[in-house]
Amino acid sequence: MKRKVELVILSDVHLGTYGAHAKELVNYLQSIKPKTLVLNGDIIDIWQFRKRYFPKSHLQVIKKIISLAAKGTKVYYITGNHDEKLRKFSPVELGNISVIDKLVLNLDGKKAWIFHGDVFDASIQHTKWIAKLGGWGYDFLIVLNSFINWCLVSLGRPKYSLSKKIKNSVKKAISFITDFEETAAELAIENKFDYVICGHIHQPQMRKVENANGSCLYLNSGDWIENLTALEYHKKTWSLMEYEKQNLPISKDDESVNTEIDPIALMASIKMFS
C-alpha cells in the first residue's frame, strides 16, 4: 500500500553524476502517492553531464516522475544552478509537469515560498567556473567516499561522510550555511511568507526563524547524494523524510503506466543544453 502525502519536496538529485542515489530515490517514490511533487532544482546535473554515464537507474527516476504525473500528481520542476539551462524555457507546462524558477503555494491558508537558493551563492553568480570546478571536486569526493564506505561496511563498521567531516571542520562552511538560512528566512518574513523552502546547500533542515518583523519556518530538503532526504507536508504538518530510517522494502519498477524513455534521445537532449 502506497503512503498518501499531500506534498513532497526533494532537490539536488544530480542525475548523471556518480554520486546520485537513483535506486534509493526510485524506491522512495514507489512507496508514496503524492498529490503534489516539487523538484526543487539540480535534478539533472547538466553541468557535469557525461555522455558515457547515465545508467538505467537514473532513467528510472525520470520515468517514475513522468508516471506520477500521468496518474494525476502535479509536478513542479524548479530550476537550479546545475540545471540552469532550463531557465531559458521557463515557465512552461507539459501536461501535469510545470518547469518554473520559483513557486508560491497556499498550504491550508499559509503561504509557502519555494526556490532552489543558488541566488544567494556569490561563487555561482560571479565566478561560475570556480563553482563548476568545485562541483567536479565534490563529485570525485563522493566517489572516493563510496569506495571507503564499501570497505567499512565489508568490515562491519559504520559508514563515514568525508564531505560532512570537511564541512563541519571548516568554520567558513558553517558560517555560509548559517548565513544562507538566515538570509532566506529574513526575506520570507519581510515578504509575509509563513514557510521558505530551499535546496542547494545539501543541508536538510527544519527550524523556526524569528526577528523583530515576525517569524517563519525555514525548510531545506537536503539532497540525494549524501543525506537522502525529502520534505513532506501532510495534514498541516511538515516532516523531514530520511530514507535510511524508513526501512522500505525494495520495490519492483512500476510498469502500470507505459512510459517509454529512449536513453539515446534523452542524452542527446541533455547534451543540447550543456
PDB file of C-alpha atoms in Angstrom:
ATOM      1  CA  MET A   1       0.000   0.000   0.000  1.00  0.00           C
ATOM      2  CA  LYS A   2       1.437   3.343  -1.048  1.00  0.00           C
ATOM      3  CA  ARG A   3       1.512   6.103   1.536  1.00  0.00           C
ATOM      4  CA  LYS A   4      -0.598   9.149   0.642  1.00  0.00           C
ATOM      5  CA  VAL A   5       1.139  12.519   1.053  1.00  0.00           C
ATOM      6  CA  GLU A   6      -0.232  15.943   0.154  1.00  0.00           C
ATOM      7  CA  LEU A   7       3.116  17.472  -0.829  1.00  0.00           C
ATOM      8  CA  VAL A   8       6.634  16.116  -1.339  1.00  0.00           C
ATOM      9  CA  ILE A   9       9.661  18.340  -1.971  1.00  0.00           C
ATOM     10  CA  LEU A  10      13.048  16.987  -2.992  1.00  0.00           C
ATOM     11  CA  SER A  11      16.117  18.555  -4.527  1.00  0.00           C
ATOM     12  CA  ASP A  12      19.741  18.060  -5.507  1.00  0.00           C
ATOM     13  CA  VAL A  13      19.437  14.593  -7.007  1.00  0.00           C
ATOM     14  CA  HIS A  14      22.196  15.313  -9.567  1.00  0.00           C
ATOM     15  CA  LEU A  15      21.218  12.645 -12.075  1.00  0.00           C
ATOM     16  CA  GLY A  16      24.089  11.998 -14.427  1.00  0.00           C
ATOM     17  CA  THR A  17      26.751  12.036 -11.715  1.00  0.00           C
ATOM     18  CA  TYR A  18      28.370   9.107  -9.925  1.00  0.00           C
ATOM     19  CA  GLY A  19      27.162  10.263  -6.522  1.00  0.00           C
ATOM     20  CA  ALA A  20      23.423  10.195  -7.272  1.00  0.00           C
ATOM     21  CA  HIS A  21      21.474   7.599  -5.257  1.00  0.00           C
ATOM     22  CA  ALA A  22      18.950   6.985  -8.017  1.00  0.00           C
ATOM     23  CA  LYS A  23      17.911   3.463  -6.964  1.00  0.00           C
ATOM     24  CA  GLU A  24      17.042   4.675  -3.473  1.00  0.00           C
ATOM     25  CA  LEU A  25      15.072   7.604  -4.881  1.00  0.00           C
ATOM     26  CA  VAL A  26      13.070   5.327  -7.182  1.00  0.00           C
ATOM     27  CA  ASN A  27      12.340   3.105  -4.190  1.00  0.00           C
ATOM     28  CA  TYR A  28      11.124   6.088  -2.156  1.00  0.00           C
ATOM     29  CA  LEU A  29       8.935   7.406  -4.980  1.00  0.00           C
ATOM     30  CA  GLN A  30       7.460   3.923  -5.387  1.00  0.00           C
ATOM     31  CA  SER A  31       6.378   3.988  -1.729  1.00  0.00           C
ATOM     32  CA  ILE A  32       4.326   7.204  -1.849  1.00  0.00           C
ATOM     33  CA  LYS A  33       1.315   8.677  -3.633  1.00  0.00           C
ATOM     34  CA  PRO A  34       1.810  12.467  -3.531  1.00  0.00           C
ATOM     35  CA  LYS A  35      -0.833  14.955  -4.588  1.00  0.00           C
ATOM     36  CA  THR A  36       1.928  17.436  -5.459  1.00  0.00           C
ATOM     37  CA  LEU A  37       5.623  16.787  -6.126  1.00  0.00           C
ATOM     38  CA  VAL A  38       8.088  19.680  -6.153  1.00  0.00           C
ATOM     39  CA  LEU A  39      11.517  19.057  -7.667  1.00  0.00           C
ATOM     40  CA  ASN A  40      13.459  21.965  -6.207  1.00  0.00           C
ATOM     41  CA  GLY A  41      16.449  22.206  -8.522  1.00  0.00           C
ATOM     42  CA  ASP A  42      19.547  20.268  -9.575  1.00  0.00           C
ATOM     43  CA  ILE A  43      17.570  17.163 -10.501  1.00  0.00           C
ATOM     44  CA  ILE A  44      19.502  16.550 -13.742  1.00  0.00           C
ATOM     45  CA  ASP A  45      23.097  17.749 -13.462  1.00  0.00           C
ATOM     46  CA  ILE A  46      23.664  19.427 -16.831  1.00  0.00           C
ATOM     47  CA  TRP A  47      26.914  20.976 -15.581  1.00  0.00           C
ATOM     48  CA  GLN A  48      28.591  17.611 -15.104  1.00  0.00           C
ATOM     49  CA  PHE A  49      26.690  15.601 -17.680  1.00  0.00           C
ATOM     50  CA  ARG A  50      28.781  12.813 -19.180  1.00  0.00           C
ATOM     51  CA  LYS A  51      27.742  11.156 -22.415  1.00  0.00           C
ATOM     52  CA  ARG A  52      29.201   7.861 -21.197  1.00  0.00           C
ATOM     53  CA  TYR A  53      27.374   7.892 -17.842  1.00  0.00           C
ATOM     54  CA  PHE A  54      23.592   7.941 -17.483  1.00  0.00           C
ATOM     55  CA  PRO A  55      22.670   4.497 -16.124  1.00  0.00           C
ATOM     56  CA  LYS A  56      19.301   2.779 -16.161  1.00  0.00           C
ATOM     57  CA  SER A  57      18.547   3.677 -12.547  1.00  0.00           C
ATOM     58  CA  HIS A  58      18.849   7.388 -13.412  1.00  0.00           C
ATOM     59  CA  LEU A  59      16.434   6.913 -16.306  1.00  0.00           C
ATOM     60  CA  GLN A  60      14.051   5.137 -13.940  1.00  0.00           C
ATOM     61  CA  VAL A  61      13.871   8.244 -11.738  1.00  0.00           C
ATOM     62  CA  ILE A  62      12.705  10.281 -14.735  1.00  0.00           C
ATOM     63  CA  LYS A  63      10.310   7.529 -15.755  1.00  0.00           C
ATOM     64  CA  LYS A  64       8.818   7.392 -12.265  1.00  0.00           C
ATOM     65  CA  ILE A  65       8.296  11.158 -12.154  1.00  0.00           C
ATOM     66  CA  ILE A  66       6.528  11.037 -15.539  1.00  0.00           C
ATOM     67  CA  SER A  67       4.470   8.090 -14.302  1.00  0.00           C
ATOM     68  CA  LEU A  68       3.358  10.039 -11.219  1.00  0.00           C
ATOM     69  CA  ALA A  69       2.354  12.980 -13.410  1.00  0.00           C
ATOM     70  CA  ALA A  70       0.404  10.654 -15.723  1.00  0.00           C
ATOM     71  CA  LYS A  71      -1.510   9.326 -12.702  1.00  0.00           C
ATOM     72  CA  GLY A  72      -2.563  12.794 -11.540  1.00  0.00           C
ATOM     73  CA  THR A  73       0.296  14.123  -9.408  1.00  0.00           C
ATOM     74  CA  LYS A  74       1.020  17.779 -10.098  1.00  0.00           C
ATOM     75  CA  VAL A  75       4.780  18.053 -10.680  1.00  0.00           C
ATOM     76  CA  TYR A  76       6.679  21.332 -10.410  1.00  0.00           C
ATOM     77  CA  TYR A  77      10.262  21.303 -11.676  1.00  0.00           C
ATOM     78  CA  ILE A  78      12.012  24.357 -10.204  1.00  0.00           C
ATOM     79  CA  THR A  79      15.277  25.158 -11.948  1.00  0.00           C
ATOM     80  CA  GLY A  80      18.553  25.191 -10.015  1.00  0.00           C
ATOM     81  CA  ASN A  81      22.108  26.170 -10.858  1.00  0.00           C
ATOM     82  CA  HIS A  82      23.155  22.726 -12.172  1.00  0.00           C
ATOM     83  CA  ASP A  83      20.131  22.650 -14.474  1.00  0.00           C
ATOM     84  CA  GLU A  84      20.027  26.411 -15.116  1.00  0.00           C
ATOM     85  CA  LYS A  85      19.932  25.873 -18.907  1.00  0.00           C
ATOM     86  CA  LEU A  86      16.254  25.026 -18.442  1.00  0.00           C
ATOM     87  CA  ARG A  87      15.620  28.589 -17.248  1.00  0.00           C
ATOM     88  CA  LYS A  88      15.565  29.840 -20.830  1.00  0.00           C
ATOM     89  CA  PHE A  89      12.400  27.757 -21.339  1.00  0.00           C
ATOM     90  CA  SER A  90      10.605  28.553 -18.074  1.00  0.00           C
ATOM     91  CA  PRO A  91       7.794  28.962 -17.405  1.00  0.00           C
ATOM     92  CA  VAL A  92       6.446  26.102 -19.484  1.00  0.00           C
ATOM     93  CA  GLU A  93       3.798  23.428 -18.907  1.00  0.00           C
ATOM     94  CA  LEU A  94       3.901  19.882 -20.280  1.00  0.00           C
ATOM     95  CA  GLY A  95       0.677  18.258 -19.166  1.00  0.00           C
ATOM     96  CA  ASN A  96       0.893  17.859 -15.400  1.00  0.00           C
ATOM     97  CA  ILE A  97       4.543  18.967 -15.311  1.00  0.00           C
ATOM     98  CA  SER A  98       5.479  22.652 -14.959  1.00  0.00           C
ATOM     99  CA  VAL A  99       9.030  23.985 -15.360  1.00  0.00           C
ATOM    100  CA  ILE A 100       9.434  27.210 -13.360  1.00  0.00           C
ATOM    101  CA  ASP A 101      12.071  29.219 -11.498  1.00  0.00           C
ATOM    102  CA  LYS A 102      10.201  29.702  -8.223  1.00  0.00           C
ATOM    103  CA  LEU A 103       6.878  28.710  -6.710  1.00  0.00           C
ATOM    104  CA  VAL A 104       4.361  30.043  -4.201  1.00  0.00           C
ATOM    105  CA  LEU A 105       1.866  27.567  -2.739  1.00  0.00           C
ATOM    106  CA  ASN A 106      -1.085  28.112  -0.412  1.00  0.00           C
ATOM    107  CA  LEU A 107      -0.997  25.367   2.210  1.00  0.00           C
ATOM    108  CA  ASP A 108      -4.052  25.384   4.450  1.00  0.00           C
ATOM    109  CA  GLY A 109      -4.173  29.171   4.492  1.00  0.00           C
ATOM    110  CA  LYS A 110      -0.409  29.682   4.863  1.00  0.00           C
ATOM    111  CA  LYS A 111       1.959  30.829   2.122  1.00  0.00           C
ATOM    112  CA  ALA A 112       4.992  28.758   1.134  1.00  0.00           C
ATOM    113  CA  TRP A 113       7.805  30.327  -0.920  1.00  0.00           C
ATOM    114  CA  ILE A 114       9.847  27.686  -2.746  1.00  0.00           C
ATOM    115  CA  PHE A 115      13.034  28.243  -4.747  1.00  0.00           C
ATOM    116  CA  HIS A 116      16.373  26.471  -5.180  1.00  0.00           C
ATOM    117  CA  GLY A 117      18.560  29.022  -3.414  1.00  0.00           C
ATOM    118  CA  ASP A 118      21.556  29.499  -5.719  1.00  0.00           C
ATOM    119  CA  VAL A 119      20.640  33.187  -5.974  1.00  0.00           C
ATOM    120  CA  PHE A 120      22.377  33.619  -2.592  1.00  0.00           C
ATOM    121  CA  ASP A 121      25.616  31.983  -3.736  1.00  0.00           C
ATOM    122  CA  ALA A 122      28.153  34.636  -4.813  1.00  0.00           C
ATOM    123  CA  SER A 123      30.574  31.998  -6.164  1.00  0.00           C
ATOM    124  CA  ILE A 124      27.956  30.969  -8.731  1.00  0.00           C
ATOM    125  CA  GLN A 125      26.820  34.458  -9.613  1.00  0.00           C
ATOM    126  CA  HIS A 126      30.276  35.947 -10.199  1.00  0.00           C
ATOM    127  CA  THR A 127      32.795  33.137 -10.792  1.00  0.00           C
ATOM    128  CA  LYS A 128      30.846  30.276 -12.299  1.00  0.00           C
ATOM    129  CA  TRP A 129      33.936  28.373 -13.441  1.00  0.00           C
ATOM    130  CA  ILE A 130      35.110  28.122  -9.817  1.00  0.00           C
ATOM    131  CA  ALA A 131      31.711  26.773  -8.801  1.00  0.00           C
ATOM    132  CA  LYS A 132      31.830  24.182 -11.600  1.00  0.00           C
ATOM    133  CA  LEU A 133      35.347  23.158 -10.605  1.00  0.00           C
ATOM    134  CA  GLY A 134      34.132  22.740  -7.049  1.00  0.00           C
ATOM    135  CA  GLY A 135      31.269  20.595  -8.342  1.00  0.00           C
ATOM    136  CA  TRP A 136      33.678  18.237 -10.091  1.00  0.00           C
ATOM    137  CA  GLY A 137      35.823  18.034  -6.948  1.00  0.00           C
ATOM    138  CA  TYR A 138      32.752  17.254  -4.864  1.00  0.00           C
ATOM    139  CA  ASP A 139      31.748  14.519  -7.315  1.00  0.00           C
ATOM    140  CA  PHE A 140      35.216  12.954  -7.001  1.00  0.00           C
ATOM    141  CA  LEU A 141      34.996  13.166  -3.206  1.00  0.00           C
ATOM    142  CA  ILE A 142      31.647  11.345  -3.264  1.00  0.00           C
ATOM    143  CA  VAL A 143      33.055   8.559  -5.458  1.00  0.00           C
ATOM    144  CA  LEU A 144      36.047   8.199  -3.125  1.00  0.00           C
ATOM    145  CA  ASN A 145      33.717   8.194  -0.126  1.00  0.00           C
ATOM    146  CA  SER A 146      31.588   5.452  -1.710  1.00  0.00           C
ATOM    147  CA  PHE A 147      34.644   3.214  -2.021  1.00  0.00           C
ATOM    148  CA  ILE A 148      35.679   3.933   1.578  1.00  0.00           C
ATOM    149  CA  ASN A 149      32.168   3.157   2.835  1.00  0.00           C
ATOM    150  CA  TRP A 150      32.109  -0.106   0.853  1.00  0.00           C
ATOM    151  CA  CYS A 151      35.287  -1.121   2.647  1.00  0.00           C
ATOM    152  CA  LEU A 152      33.897  -0.040   6.035  1.00  0.00           C
ATOM    153  CA  VAL A 153      30.631  -1.944   5.559  1.00  0.00           C
ATOM    154  CA  SER A 154      32.599  -5.027   4.461  1.00  0.00           C
ATOM    155  CA  LEU A 155      34.477  -4.810   7.751  1.00  0.00           C
ATOM    156  CA  GLY A 156      31.261  -4.396   9.734  1.00  0.00           C
ATOM    157  CA  ARG A 157      31.922  -0.760  10.567  1.00  0.00           C
ATOM    158  CA  PRO A 158      29.553   2.226  10.171  1.00  0.00           C
ATOM    159  CA  LYS A 159      29.653   4.488   7.137  1.00  0.00           C
ATOM    160  CA  TYR A 160      31.627   7.729   7.204  1.00  0.00           C
ATOM    161  CA  SER A 161      30.967  11.024   5.369  1.00  0.00           C
ATOM    162  CA  LEU A 162      34.098  12.801   4.192  1.00  0.00           C
ATOM    163  CA  SER A 163      32.254  15.877   2.952  1.00  0.00           C
ATOM    164  CA  LYS A 164      30.295  16.285   6.194  1.00  0.00           C
ATOM    165  CA  LYS A 165      33.527  15.989   8.157  1.00  0.00           C
ATOM    166  CA  ILE A 166      35.139  18.661   5.989  1.00  0.00           C
ATOM    167  CA  LYS A 167      32.125  20.970   6.219  1.00  0.00           C
ATOM    168  CA  ASN A 168      31.904  20.597   9.985  1.00  0.00           C
ATOM    169  CA  SER A 169      35.609  21.283  10.419  1.00  0.00           C
ATOM    170  CA  VAL A 170      35.695  24.416   8.277  1.00  0.00           C
ATOM    171  CA  LYS A 171      34.235  27.425  10.073  1.00  0.00           C
ATOM    172  CA  LYS A 172      33.656  29.278   6.798  1.00  0.00           C
ATOM    173  CA  ALA A 173      31.399  26.469   5.522  1.00  0.00           C
ATOM    174  CA  ILE A 174      29.373  26.506   8.733  1.00  0.00           C
ATOM    175  CA  SER A 175      29.102  30.295   8.513  1.00  0.00           C
ATOM    176  CA  PHE A 176      27.917  30.079   4.875  1.00  0.00           C
ATOM    177  CA  ILE A 177      25.144  27.621   5.781  1.00  0.00           C
ATOM    178  CA  THR A 178      24.011  29.797   8.695  1.00  0.00           C
ATOM    179  CA  ASP A 179      24.069  32.956   6.568  1.00  0.00           C
ATOM    180  CA  PHE A 180      22.160  31.172   3.786  1.00  0.00           C
ATOM    181  CA  GLU A 181      19.408  30.072   6.157  1.00  0.00           C
ATOM    182  CA  GLU A 182      19.147  33.462   7.864  1.00  0.00           C
ATOM    183  CA  THR A 183      19.038  35.368   4.566  1.00  0.00           C
ATOM    184  CA  ALA A 184      16.286  33.153   3.141  1.00  0.00           C
ATOM    185  CA  ALA A 185      14.249  33.388   6.334  1.00  0.00           C
ATOM    186  CA  GLU A 186      14.615  37.159   6.664  1.00  0.00           C
ATOM    187  CA  LEU A 187      13.450  37.692   3.077  1.00  0.00           C
ATOM    188  CA  ALA A 188      10.500  35.383   3.673  1.00  0.00           C
ATOM    189  CA  ILE A 189       9.482  37.269   6.823  1.00  0.00           C
ATOM    190  CA  GLU A 190       9.832  40.604   5.001  1.00  0.00           C
ATOM    191  CA  ASN A 191       7.542  39.328   2.237  1.00  0.00           C
ATOM    192  CA  LYS A 192       4.989  37.834   4.650  1.00  0.00           C
ATOM    193  CA  PHE A 193       5.605  34.162   3.861  1.00  0.00           C
ATOM    194  CA  ASP A 194       4.936  31.527   6.502  1.00  0.00           C
ATOM    195  CA  TYR A 195       7.354  28.999   5.000  1.00  0.00           C
ATOM    196  CA  VAL A 196      10.514  29.370   2.933  1.00  0.00           C
ATOM    197  CA  ILE A 197      11.793  26.183   1.295  1.00  0.00           C
ATOM    198  CA  CYS A 198      15.174  25.791  -0.394  1.00  0.00           C
ATOM    199  CA  GLY A 199      17.667  23.208  -1.583  1.00  0.00           C
ATOM    200  CA  HIS A 200      21.125  23.936  -2.984  1.00  0.00           C
ATOM    201  CA  ILE A 201      23.322  23.622   0.133  1.00  0.00           C
ATOM    202  CA  HIS A 202      22.688  19.869   0.681  1.00  0.00           C
ATOM    203  CA  GLN A 203      21.827  20.545   4.315  1.00  0.00           C
ATOM    204  CA  PRO A 204      18.419  19.192   5.409  1.00  0.00           C
ATOM    205  CA  GLN A 205      16.802  21.478   7.925  1.00  0.00           C
ATOM    206  CA  MET A 206      13.562  22.455   9.622  1.00  0.00           C
ATOM    207  CA  ARG A 207      13.728  25.394  12.012  1.00  0.00           C
ATOM    208  CA  LYS A 208      11.743  28.426  13.057  1.00  0.00           C
ATOM    209  CA  VAL A 209      13.411  31.789  12.495  1.00  0.00           C
ATOM    210  CA  GLU A 210      12.252  34.911  14.332  1.00  0.00           C
ATOM    211  CA  ASN A 211      13.220  38.568  14.152  1.00  0.00           C
ATOM    212  CA  ALA A 212      11.700  41.927  15.022  1.00  0.00           C
ATOM    213  CA  ASN A 213       9.416  41.776  11.972  1.00  0.00           C
ATOM    214  CA  GLY A 214       7.927  38.340  12.598  1.00  0.00           C
ATOM    215  CA  SER A 215       8.739  34.678  12.093  1.00  0.00           C
ATOM    216  CA  CYS A 216       8.714  31.904   9.508  1.00  0.00           C
ATOM    217  CA  LEU A 217       9.611  28.255   9.202  1.00  0.00           C
ATOM    218  CA  TYR A 218      12.796  27.685   7.188  1.00  0.00           C
ATOM    219  CA  LEU A 219      12.982  24.287   5.497  1.00  0.00           C
ATOM    220  CA  ASN A 220      15.614  22.658   3.318  1.00  0.00           C
ATOM    221  CA  SER A 221      15.028  19.366   1.504  1.00  0.00           C
ATOM    222  CA  GLY A 222      18.699  18.320   1.670  1.00  0.00           C
ATOM    223  CA  ASP A 223      19.908  16.097  -1.186  1.00  0.00           C
ATOM    224  CA  TRP A 224      20.106  12.606  -2.706  1.00  0.00           C
ATOM    225  CA  ILE A 225      23.894  12.427  -2.747  1.00  0.00           C
ATOM    226  CA  GLU A 226      24.655  12.050   0.961  1.00  0.00           C
ATOM    227  CA  ASN A 227      21.621  12.699   3.133  1.00  0.00           C
ATOM    228  CA  LEU A 228      18.884  11.055   1.009  1.00  0.00           C
ATOM    229  CA  THR A 229      16.151  13.304   2.388  1.00  0.00           C
ATOM    230  CA  ALA A 230      12.892  14.901   1.313  1.00  0.00           C
ATOM    231  CA  LEU A 231      10.340  17.218   2.869  1.00  0.00           C
ATOM    232  CA  GLU A 232       6.772  16.015   3.303  1.00  0.00           C
ATOM    233  CA  TYR A 233       3.670  18.056   4.142  1.00  0.00           C
ATOM    234  CA  HIS A 234       0.521  16.239   5.215  1.00  0.00           C
ATOM    235  CA  LYS A 235      -2.422  17.194   7.398  1.00  0.00           C
ATOM    236  CA  LYS A 236      -0.949  20.642   8.173  1.00  0.00           C
ATOM    237  CA  THR A 237       2.318  19.126   9.395  1.00  0.00           C
ATOM    238  CA  TRP A 238       5.850  19.232   7.959  1.00  0.00           C
ATOM    239  CA  SER A 239       8.259  16.333   8.379  1.00  0.00           C
ATOM    240  CA  LEU A 240      11.741  15.516   7.138  1.00  0.00           C
ATOM    241  CA  MET A 241      11.886  12.121   5.470  1.00  0.00           C
ATOM    242  CA  GLU A 242      15.247  10.375   5.972  1.00  0.00           C
ATOM    243  CA  TYR A 243      15.498   7.421   3.624  1.00  0.00           C
ATOM    244  CA  GLU A 244      17.868   5.362   5.753  1.00  0.00           C
ATOM    245  CA  LYS A 245      15.374   5.434   8.635  1.00  0.00           C
ATOM    246  CA  GLN A 246      12.450   4.223   6.522  1.00  0.00           C
ATOM    247  CA  ASN A 247      13.385   0.545   6.105  1.00  0.00           C
ATOM    248  CA  LEU A 248      11.492   0.474   2.825  1.00  0.00           C
ATOM    249  CA  PRO A 249      11.239  -2.859   1.036  1.00  0.00           C
ATOM    250  CA  ILE A 250      12.912  -2.899  -2.365  1.00  0.00           C
ATOM    251  CA  SER A 251      10.122  -2.459  -4.881  1.00  0.00           C
ATOM    252  CA  LYS A 252       9.988  -3.545  -8.486  1.00  0.00           C
ATOM    253  CA  ASP A 253       9.670  -0.827 -11.101  1.00  0.00           C
ATOM    254  CA  ASP A 254       6.061   0.261 -11.528  1.00  0.00           C
ATOM    255  CA  GLU A 255       5.000  -0.808 -15.008  1.00  0.00           C
ATOM    256  CA  SER A 256       1.327   0.133 -14.666  1.00  0.00           C
ATOM    257  CA  VAL A 257       1.925   3.211 -16.831  1.00  0.00           C
ATOM    258  CA  ASN A 258       3.647   2.504 -20.127  1.00  0.00           C
ATOM    259  CA  THR A 259       6.103   5.398 -20.251  1.00  0.00           C
ATOM    260  CA  GLU A 260       8.952   4.576 -22.595  1.00  0.00           C
ATOM    261  CA  ILE A 261      12.147   6.631 -22.456  1.00  0.00           C
ATOM    262  CA  ASP A 262      14.777   6.350 -25.150  1.00  0.00           C
ATOM    263  CA  PRO A 263      18.108   6.835 -23.345  1.00  0.00           C
ATOM    264  CA  ILE A 264      19.903   7.889 -26.518  1.00  0.00           C
ATOM    265  CA  ALA A 265      17.312  10.583 -27.259  1.00  0.00           C
ATOM    266  CA  LEU A 266      17.334  11.747 -23.634  1.00  0.00           C
ATOM    267  CA  MET A 267      21.127  12.051 -23.548  1.00  0.00           C
ATOM    268  CA  ALA A 268      21.084  13.919 -26.855  1.00  0.00           C
ATOM    269  CA  SER A 269      18.532  16.365 -25.433  1.00  0.00           C
ATOM    270  CA  ILE A 270      20.589  16.909 -22.282  1.00  0.00           C
ATOM    271  CA  LYS A 271      23.723  17.374 -24.360  1.00  0.00           C
ATOM    272  CA  MET A 272      21.948  20.092 -26.308  1.00  0.00           C
ATOM    273  CA  PHE A 273      21.632  22.167 -23.109  1.00  0.00           C
ATOM    274  CA  SER A 274      25.253  21.739 -21.996  1.00  0.00           C
TER     275      SER A 274
END
